[in-house]
mmCIF file of C-alpha atoms in Angstrom:
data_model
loop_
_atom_site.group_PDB
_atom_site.id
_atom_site.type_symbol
_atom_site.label_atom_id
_atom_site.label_comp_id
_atom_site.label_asym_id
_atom_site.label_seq_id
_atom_site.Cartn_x
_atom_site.Cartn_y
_atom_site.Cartn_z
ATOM 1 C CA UNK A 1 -9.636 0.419 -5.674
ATOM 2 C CA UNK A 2 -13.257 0.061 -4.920
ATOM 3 C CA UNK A 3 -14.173 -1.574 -1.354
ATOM 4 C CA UNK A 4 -15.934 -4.631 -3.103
ATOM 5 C CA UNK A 5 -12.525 -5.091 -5.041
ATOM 6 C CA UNK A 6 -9.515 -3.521 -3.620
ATOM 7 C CA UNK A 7 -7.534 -4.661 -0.461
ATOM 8 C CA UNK A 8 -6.531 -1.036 -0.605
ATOM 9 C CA UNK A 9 -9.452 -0.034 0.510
ATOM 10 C CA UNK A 10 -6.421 0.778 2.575
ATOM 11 C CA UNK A 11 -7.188 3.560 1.393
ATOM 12 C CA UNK A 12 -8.680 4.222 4.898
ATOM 13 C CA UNK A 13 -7.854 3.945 8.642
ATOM 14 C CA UNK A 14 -6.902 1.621 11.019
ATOM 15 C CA UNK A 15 -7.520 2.305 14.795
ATOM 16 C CA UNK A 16 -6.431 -0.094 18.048
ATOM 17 C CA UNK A 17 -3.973 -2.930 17.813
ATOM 18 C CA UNK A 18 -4.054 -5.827 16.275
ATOM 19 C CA UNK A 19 -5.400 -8.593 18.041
ATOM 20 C CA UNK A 20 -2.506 -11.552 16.711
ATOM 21 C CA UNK A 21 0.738 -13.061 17.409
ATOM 22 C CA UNK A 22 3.254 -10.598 16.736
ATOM 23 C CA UNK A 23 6.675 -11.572 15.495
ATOM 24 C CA UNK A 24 10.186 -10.161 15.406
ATOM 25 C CA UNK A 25 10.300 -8.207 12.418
ATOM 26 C CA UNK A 26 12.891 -9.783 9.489
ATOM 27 C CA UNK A 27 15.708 -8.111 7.945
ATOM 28 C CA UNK A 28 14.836 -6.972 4.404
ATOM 29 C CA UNK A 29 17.798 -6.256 1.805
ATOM 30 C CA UNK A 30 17.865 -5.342 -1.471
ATOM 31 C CA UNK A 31 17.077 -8.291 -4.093
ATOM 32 C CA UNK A 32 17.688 -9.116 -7.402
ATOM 33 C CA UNK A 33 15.137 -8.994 -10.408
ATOM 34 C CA UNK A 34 16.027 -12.439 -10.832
ATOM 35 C CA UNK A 35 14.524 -13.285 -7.250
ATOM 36 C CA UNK A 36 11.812 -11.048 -7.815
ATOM 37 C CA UNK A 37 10.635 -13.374 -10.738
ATOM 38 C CA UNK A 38 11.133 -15.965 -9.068
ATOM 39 C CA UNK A 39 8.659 -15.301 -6.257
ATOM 40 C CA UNK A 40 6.364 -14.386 -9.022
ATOM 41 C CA UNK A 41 5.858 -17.959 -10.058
ATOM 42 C CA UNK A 42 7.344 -19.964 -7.189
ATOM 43 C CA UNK A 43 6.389 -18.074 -4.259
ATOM 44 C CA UNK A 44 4.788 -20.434 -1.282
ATOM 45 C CA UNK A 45 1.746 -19.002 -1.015
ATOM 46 C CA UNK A 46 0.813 -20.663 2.163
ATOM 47 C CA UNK A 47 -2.842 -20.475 3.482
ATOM 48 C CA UNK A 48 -4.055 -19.238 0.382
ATOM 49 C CA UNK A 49 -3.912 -20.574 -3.361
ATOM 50 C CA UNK A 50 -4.395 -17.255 -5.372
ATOM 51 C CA UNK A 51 -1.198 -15.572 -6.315
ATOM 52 C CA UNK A 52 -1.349 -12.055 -4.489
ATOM 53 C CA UNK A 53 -1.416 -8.550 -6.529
ATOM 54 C CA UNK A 54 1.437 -6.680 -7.216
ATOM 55 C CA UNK A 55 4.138 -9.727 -8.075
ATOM 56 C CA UNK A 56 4.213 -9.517 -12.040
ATOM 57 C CA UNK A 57 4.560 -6.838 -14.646
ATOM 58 C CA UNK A 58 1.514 -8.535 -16.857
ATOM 59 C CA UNK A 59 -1.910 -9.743 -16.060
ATOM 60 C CA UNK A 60 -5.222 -10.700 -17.690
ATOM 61 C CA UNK A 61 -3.290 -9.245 -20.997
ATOM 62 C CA UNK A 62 -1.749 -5.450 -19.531
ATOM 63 C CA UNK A 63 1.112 -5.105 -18.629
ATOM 64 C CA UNK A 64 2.949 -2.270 -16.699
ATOM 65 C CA UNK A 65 6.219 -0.565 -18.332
ATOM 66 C CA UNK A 66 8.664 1.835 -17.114
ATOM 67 C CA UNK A 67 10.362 3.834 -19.418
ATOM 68 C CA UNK A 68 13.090 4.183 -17.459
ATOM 69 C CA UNK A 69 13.833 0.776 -14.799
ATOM 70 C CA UNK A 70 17.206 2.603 -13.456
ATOM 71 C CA UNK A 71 18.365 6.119 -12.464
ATOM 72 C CA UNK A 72 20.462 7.544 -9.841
ATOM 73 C CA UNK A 73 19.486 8.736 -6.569
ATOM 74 C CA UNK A 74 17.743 12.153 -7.487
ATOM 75 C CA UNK A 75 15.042 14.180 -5.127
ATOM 76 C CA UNK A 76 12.842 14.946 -8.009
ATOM 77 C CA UNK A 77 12.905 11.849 -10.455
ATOM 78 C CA UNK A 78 10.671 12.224 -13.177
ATOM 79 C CA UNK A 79 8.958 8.455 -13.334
ATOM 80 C CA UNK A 80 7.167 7.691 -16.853
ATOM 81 C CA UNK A 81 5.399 4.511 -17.292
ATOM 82 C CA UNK A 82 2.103 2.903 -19.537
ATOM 83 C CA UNK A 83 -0.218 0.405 -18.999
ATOM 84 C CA UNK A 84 0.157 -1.484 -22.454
ATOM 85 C CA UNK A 85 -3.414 -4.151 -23.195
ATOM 86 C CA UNK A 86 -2.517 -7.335 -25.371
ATOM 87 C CA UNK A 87 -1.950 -5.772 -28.664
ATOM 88 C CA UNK A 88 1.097 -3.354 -26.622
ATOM 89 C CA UNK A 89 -0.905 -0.134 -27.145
ATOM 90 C CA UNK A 90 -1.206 2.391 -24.700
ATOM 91 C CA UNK A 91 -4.222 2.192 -22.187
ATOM 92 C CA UNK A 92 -5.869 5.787 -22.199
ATOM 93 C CA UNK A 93 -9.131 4.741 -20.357
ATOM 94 C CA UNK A 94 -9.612 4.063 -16.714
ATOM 95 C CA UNK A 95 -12.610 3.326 -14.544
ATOM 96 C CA UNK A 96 -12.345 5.788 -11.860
ATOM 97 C CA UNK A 97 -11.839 4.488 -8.034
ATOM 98 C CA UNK A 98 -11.182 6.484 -4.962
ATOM 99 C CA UNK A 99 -11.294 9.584 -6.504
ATOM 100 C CA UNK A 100 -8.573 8.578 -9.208
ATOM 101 C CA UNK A 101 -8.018 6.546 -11.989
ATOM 102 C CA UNK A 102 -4.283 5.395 -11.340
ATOM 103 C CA UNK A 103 -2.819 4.932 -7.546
ATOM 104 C CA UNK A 104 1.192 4.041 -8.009
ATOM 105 C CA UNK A 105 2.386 3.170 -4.906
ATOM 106 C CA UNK A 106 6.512 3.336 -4.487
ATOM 107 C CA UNK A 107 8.386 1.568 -1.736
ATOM 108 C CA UNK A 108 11.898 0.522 -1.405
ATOM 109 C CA UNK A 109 12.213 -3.336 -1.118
ATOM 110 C CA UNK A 110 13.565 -3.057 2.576
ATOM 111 C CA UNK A 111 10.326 -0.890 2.823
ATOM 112 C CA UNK A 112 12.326 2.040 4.362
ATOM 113 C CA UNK A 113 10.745 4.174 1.838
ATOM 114 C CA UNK A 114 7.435 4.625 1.135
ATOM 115 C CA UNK A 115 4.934 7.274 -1.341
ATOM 116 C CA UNK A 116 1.804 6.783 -2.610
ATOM 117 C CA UNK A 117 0.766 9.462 -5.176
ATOM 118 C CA UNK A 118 -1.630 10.048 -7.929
ATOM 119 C CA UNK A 119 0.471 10.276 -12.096
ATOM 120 C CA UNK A 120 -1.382 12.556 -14.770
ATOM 121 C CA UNK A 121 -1.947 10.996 -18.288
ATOM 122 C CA UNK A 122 -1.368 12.494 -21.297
ATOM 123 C CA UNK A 123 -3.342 11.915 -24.210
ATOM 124 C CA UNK A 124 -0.844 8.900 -25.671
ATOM 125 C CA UNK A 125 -1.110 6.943 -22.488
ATOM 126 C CA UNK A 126 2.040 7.942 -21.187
ATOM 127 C CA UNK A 127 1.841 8.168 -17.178
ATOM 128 C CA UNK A 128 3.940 10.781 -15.083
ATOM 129 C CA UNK A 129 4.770 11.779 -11.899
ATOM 130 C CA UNK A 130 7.610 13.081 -9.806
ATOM 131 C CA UNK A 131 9.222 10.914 -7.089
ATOM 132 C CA UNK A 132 11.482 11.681 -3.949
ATOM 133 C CA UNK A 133 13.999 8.756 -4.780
ATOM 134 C CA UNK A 134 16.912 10.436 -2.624
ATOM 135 C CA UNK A 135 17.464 7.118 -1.040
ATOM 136 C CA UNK A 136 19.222 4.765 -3.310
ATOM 137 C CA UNK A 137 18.419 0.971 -3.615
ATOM 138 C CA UNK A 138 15.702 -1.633 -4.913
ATOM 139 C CA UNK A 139 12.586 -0.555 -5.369
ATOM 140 C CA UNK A 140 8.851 -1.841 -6.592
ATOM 141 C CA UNK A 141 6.387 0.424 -8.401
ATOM 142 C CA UNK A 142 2.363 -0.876 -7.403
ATOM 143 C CA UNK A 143 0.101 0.352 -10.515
ATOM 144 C CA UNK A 144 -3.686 -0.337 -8.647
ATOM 145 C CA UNK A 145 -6.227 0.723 -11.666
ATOM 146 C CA UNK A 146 -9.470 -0.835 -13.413
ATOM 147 C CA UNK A 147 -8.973 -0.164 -17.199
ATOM 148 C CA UNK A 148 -12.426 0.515 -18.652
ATOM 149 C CA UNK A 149 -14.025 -2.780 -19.271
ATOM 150 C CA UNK A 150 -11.855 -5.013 -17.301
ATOM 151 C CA UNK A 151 -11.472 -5.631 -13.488
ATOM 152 C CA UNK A 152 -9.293 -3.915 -10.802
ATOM 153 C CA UNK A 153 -5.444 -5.234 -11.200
ATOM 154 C CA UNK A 154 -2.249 -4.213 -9.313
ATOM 155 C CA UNK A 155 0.670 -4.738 -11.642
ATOM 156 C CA UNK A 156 4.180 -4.673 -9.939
ATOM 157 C CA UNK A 157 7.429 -3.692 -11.791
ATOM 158 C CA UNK A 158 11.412 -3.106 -10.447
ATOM 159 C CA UNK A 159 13.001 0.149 -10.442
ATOM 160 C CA UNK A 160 16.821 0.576 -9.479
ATOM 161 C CA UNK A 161 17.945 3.674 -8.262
ATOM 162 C CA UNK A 162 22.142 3.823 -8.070
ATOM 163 C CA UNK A 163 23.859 4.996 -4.837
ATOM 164 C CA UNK A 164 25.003 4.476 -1.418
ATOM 165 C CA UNK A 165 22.330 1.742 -0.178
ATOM 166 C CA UNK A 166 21.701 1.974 3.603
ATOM 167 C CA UNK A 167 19.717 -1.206 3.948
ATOM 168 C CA UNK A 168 17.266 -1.406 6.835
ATOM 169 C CA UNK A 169 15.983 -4.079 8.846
ATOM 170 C CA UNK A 170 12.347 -4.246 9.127
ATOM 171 C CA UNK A 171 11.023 -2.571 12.572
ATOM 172 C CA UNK A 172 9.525 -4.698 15.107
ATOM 173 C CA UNK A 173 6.157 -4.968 14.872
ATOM 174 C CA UNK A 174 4.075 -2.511 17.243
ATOM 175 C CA UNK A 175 0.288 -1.912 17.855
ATOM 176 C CA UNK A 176 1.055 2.023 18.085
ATOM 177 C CA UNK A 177 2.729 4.263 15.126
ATOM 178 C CA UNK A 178 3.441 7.687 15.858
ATOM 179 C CA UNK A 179 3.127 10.280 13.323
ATOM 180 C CA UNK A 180 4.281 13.778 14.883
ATOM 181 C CA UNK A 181 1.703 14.568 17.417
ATOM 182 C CA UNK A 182 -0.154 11.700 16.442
ATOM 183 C CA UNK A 183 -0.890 8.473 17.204
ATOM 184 C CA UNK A 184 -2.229 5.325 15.734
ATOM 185 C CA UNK A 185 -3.140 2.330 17.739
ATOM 186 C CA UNK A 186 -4.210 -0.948 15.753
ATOM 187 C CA UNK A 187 -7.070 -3.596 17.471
ATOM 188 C CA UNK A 188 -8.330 -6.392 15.509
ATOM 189 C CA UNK A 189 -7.105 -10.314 14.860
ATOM 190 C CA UNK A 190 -5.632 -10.918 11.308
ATOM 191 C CA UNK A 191 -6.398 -14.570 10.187
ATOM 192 C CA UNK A 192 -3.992 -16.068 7.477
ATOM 193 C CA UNK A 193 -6.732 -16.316 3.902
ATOM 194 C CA UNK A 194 -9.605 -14.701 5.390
ATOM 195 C CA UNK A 195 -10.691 -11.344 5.174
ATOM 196 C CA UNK A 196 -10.404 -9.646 8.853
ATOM 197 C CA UNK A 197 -11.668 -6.813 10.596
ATOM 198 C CA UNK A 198 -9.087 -4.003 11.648
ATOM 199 C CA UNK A 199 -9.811 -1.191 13.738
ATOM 200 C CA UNK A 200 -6.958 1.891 13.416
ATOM 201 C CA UNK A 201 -8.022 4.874 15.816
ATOM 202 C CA UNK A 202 -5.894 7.996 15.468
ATOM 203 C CA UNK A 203 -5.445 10.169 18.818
ATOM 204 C CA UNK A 204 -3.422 13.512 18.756
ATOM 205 C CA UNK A 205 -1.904 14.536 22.322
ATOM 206 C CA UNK A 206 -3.554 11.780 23.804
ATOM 207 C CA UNK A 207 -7.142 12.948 22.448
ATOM 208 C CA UNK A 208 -9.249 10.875 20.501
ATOM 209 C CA UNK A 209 -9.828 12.956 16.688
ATOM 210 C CA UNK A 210 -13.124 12.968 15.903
ATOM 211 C CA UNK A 211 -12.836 15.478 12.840
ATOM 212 C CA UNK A 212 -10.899 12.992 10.203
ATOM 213 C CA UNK A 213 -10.984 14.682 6.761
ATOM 214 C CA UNK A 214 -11.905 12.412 3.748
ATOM 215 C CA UNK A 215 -9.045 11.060 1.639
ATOM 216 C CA UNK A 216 -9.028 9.561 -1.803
ATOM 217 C CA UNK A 217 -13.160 8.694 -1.002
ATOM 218 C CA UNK A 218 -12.507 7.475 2.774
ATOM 219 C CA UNK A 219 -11.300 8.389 5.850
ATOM 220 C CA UNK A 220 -8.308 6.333 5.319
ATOM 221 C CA UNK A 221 -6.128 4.710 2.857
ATOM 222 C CA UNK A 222 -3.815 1.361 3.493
ATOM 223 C CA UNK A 223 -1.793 -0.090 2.313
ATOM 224 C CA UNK A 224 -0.363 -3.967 3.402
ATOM 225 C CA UNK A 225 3.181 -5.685 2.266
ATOM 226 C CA UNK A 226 4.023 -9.292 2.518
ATOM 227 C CA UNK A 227 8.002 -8.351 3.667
ATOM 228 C CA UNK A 228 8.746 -11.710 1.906
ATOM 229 C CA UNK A 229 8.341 -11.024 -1.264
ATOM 230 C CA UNK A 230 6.722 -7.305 -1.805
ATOM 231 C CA UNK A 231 3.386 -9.254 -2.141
ATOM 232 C CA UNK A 232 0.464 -6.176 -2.477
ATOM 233 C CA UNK A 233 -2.786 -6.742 0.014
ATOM 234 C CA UNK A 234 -6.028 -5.872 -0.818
ATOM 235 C CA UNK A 235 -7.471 -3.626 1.753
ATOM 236 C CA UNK A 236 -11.401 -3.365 2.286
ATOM 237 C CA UNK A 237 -12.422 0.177 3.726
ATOM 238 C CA UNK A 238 -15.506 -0.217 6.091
ATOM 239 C CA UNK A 239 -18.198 2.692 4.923
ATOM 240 C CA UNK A 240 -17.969 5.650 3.395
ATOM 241 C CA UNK A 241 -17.335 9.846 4.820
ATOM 242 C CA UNK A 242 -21.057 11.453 4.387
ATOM 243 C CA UNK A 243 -23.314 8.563 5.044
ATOM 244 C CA UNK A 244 -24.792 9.541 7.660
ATOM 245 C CA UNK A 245 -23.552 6.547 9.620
ATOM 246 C CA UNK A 246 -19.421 6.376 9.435
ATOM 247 C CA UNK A 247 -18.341 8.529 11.942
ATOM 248 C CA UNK A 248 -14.977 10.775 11.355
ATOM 249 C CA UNK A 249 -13.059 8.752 13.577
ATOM 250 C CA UNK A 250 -10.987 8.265 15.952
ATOM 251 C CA UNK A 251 -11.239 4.608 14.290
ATOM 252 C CA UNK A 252 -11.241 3.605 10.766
ATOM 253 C CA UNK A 253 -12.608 0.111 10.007
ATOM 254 C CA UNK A 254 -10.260 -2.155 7.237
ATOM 255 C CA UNK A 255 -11.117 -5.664 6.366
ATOM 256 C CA UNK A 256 -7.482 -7.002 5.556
ATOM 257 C CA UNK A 257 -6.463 -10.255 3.701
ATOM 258 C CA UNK A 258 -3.180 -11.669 4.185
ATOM 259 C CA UNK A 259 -2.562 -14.926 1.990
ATOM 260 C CA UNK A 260 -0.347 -16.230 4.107
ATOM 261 C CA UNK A 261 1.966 -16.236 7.888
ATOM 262 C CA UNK A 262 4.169 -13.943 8.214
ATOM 263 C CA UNK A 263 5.480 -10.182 8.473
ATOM 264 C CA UNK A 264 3.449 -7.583 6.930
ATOM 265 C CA UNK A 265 3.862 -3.796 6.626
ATOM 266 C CA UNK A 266 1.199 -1.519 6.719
ATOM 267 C CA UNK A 267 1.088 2.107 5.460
ATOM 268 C CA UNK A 268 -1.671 4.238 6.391
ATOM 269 C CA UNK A 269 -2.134 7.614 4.698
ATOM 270 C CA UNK A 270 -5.239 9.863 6.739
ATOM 271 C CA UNK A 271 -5.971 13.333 6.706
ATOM 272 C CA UNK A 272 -6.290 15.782 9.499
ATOM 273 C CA UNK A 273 -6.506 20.050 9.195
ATOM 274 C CA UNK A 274 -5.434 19.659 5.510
ATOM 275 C CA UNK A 275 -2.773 17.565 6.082
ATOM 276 C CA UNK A 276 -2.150 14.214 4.722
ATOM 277 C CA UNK A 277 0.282 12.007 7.231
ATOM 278 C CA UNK A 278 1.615 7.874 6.853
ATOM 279 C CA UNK A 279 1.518 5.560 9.607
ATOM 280 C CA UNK A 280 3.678 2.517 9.434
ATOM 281 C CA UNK A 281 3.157 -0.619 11.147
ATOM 282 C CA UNK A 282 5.115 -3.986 11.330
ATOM 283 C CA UNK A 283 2.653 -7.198 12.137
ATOM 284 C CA UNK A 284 3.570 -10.609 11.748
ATOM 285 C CA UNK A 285 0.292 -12.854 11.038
ATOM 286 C CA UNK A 286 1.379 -16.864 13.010
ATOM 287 C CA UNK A 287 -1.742 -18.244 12.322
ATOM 288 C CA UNK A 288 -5.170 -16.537 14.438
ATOM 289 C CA UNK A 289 -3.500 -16.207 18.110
ATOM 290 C CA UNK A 290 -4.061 -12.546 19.585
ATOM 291 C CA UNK A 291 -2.300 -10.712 21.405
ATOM 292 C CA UNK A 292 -3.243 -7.563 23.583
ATOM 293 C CA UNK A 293 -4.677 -4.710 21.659
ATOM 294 C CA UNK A 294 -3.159 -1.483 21.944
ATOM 295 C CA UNK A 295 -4.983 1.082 24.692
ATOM 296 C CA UNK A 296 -7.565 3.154 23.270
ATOM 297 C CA UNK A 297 -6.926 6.195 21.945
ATOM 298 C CA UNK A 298 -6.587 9.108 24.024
ATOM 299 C CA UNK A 299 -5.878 6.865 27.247
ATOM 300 C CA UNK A 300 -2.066 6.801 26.699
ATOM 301 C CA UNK A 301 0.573 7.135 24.911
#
């Protein structure tokens, strides 16, 4: 997920409020793999004609397979997966981005549950990494990788995980997240097919923090979901941690790209004393109208 590529770029952080017409948020159930496909190629894609990342299992000739799309609500499910090319062999080399080769990002389709984390390859191409899936329900699993050779890509596929489902509705959307101690405040104005500037600024007790550690190559890593459909963003980080120029917050600068109106949630991951914390906004894009930004960090709140 480079920043002249990847939405993700999210990879970063966001800082005031978000300077656009904020919506109630919509309830999100769990949905079929039948509907899921069906947004893949049927999907109103509103402002914007290019299909977004993360609907289908195969692109440009790889495709992304589970070995196992259903298990049963477990804390430590062991998640296996390849990235097959055209001929359905095993992809075993990766163009490195943001300090690793493979970001799978899990979230349940009501987006009540969310973890980004980082699988280790084995020599046969055979992905793997452990997952909390405690909560039962729908859920999508984001690979974001550049095989070497080809571009970046963002392959989406379904895993079920059996159990009591407590659906939730999607929180209202709010220019503050709190995270502990912490809080985020988001400032910018999203317009619908356009790339656009988003400030996040992270405050602890009401202080401004100055002393962001870098994560995954940044200062910040988002994250954006189209509630609709599961659509994934791409996510532009603004600079880079030891240039001399981008400054350790409180704000981290993302260019974000929504395709279309409508609710979005946002997941940003930062780092602070060692420790890496999520921040989860709901913002629903109605065209380029603002609305008031959130106060600055470490004047509130």
């Amino acid at each position: 997920m480079n920043a002249a590529t990847k939405f993700t770029g999210f990879t970063l952080g966001l800082a005031a409020v978000f300077g656009i017409a904020l919506a109630v948020g919509a309830t999100l159930g769990p949905e079929s793999t039948e509907s899921a496909h069906d947004s893949q190629g049927h999907a109103d894609m509103g402002e914007s004609d290019e299909l977004p990342a993360g609907l289908m299992a195969s692109e440009n000739g790889y495709t992304l397979r589970l070995d196992t799309p259903q298990t049963t609500a477990a804390a430590n499910f062991a998640l296996r997966f390849r990235i097959l090319n055209r001929d359905g062999a095993p992809v075993t080399s990766y163009v490195r981005s943001h300090d690793k080769d493979l970001h799978l990002i899990v979230v349940r389709r009501d987006m009540a549950a969310f973890q980004h984390v980082h699988p280790v390859l084995d020599q046969a191409g055979t992905w793997s990494v452990p997952l909390d899936l405690t909560r039962a329900g729908d859920y999508r699993v984001f690979a974001d990788f550049t095989p070497e050779g080809g571009k970046n890509l963002t392959l989406g596929a379904d895993l079920r995980v059996a159990g009591n489902y407590d659906a939730q509705a999607l929180p209202a959307p709010s220019a503050t997240a709190q995270v502990g101690a912490y809080t985020v405040a988001m400032n910018g104005t999203v317009t619908p097919g356009q790339a656009s500037k988003v400030v996040l600024s992270v405050s602890r007790n009401g202080k401004p923090v100055t002393d962001l550690q870098p994560y995954l190559g940044a200062y910040g890593h988002l994250v954006a979901l189209r509630a609709a459909d599961l659509a994934y963003l791409h996510v532009h980080p603004d600079g880079n941690p030891g240039d001399g120029v981008t400054p350790a917050g409180p704000g981290i600068t993302f260019y974000v790209d929504a395709p279309s109106t409508g609710d979005y949630r946002l997941f940003l991951d930062f780092q602070h004393e060692g420790v890496v914390r999520t921040a989860a906004f709901t913002l629903s894009v109605a065209g380029s109208a603002p609305v008031p930004a959130a106060e600055p960090a470490g004047h509130g709140h």
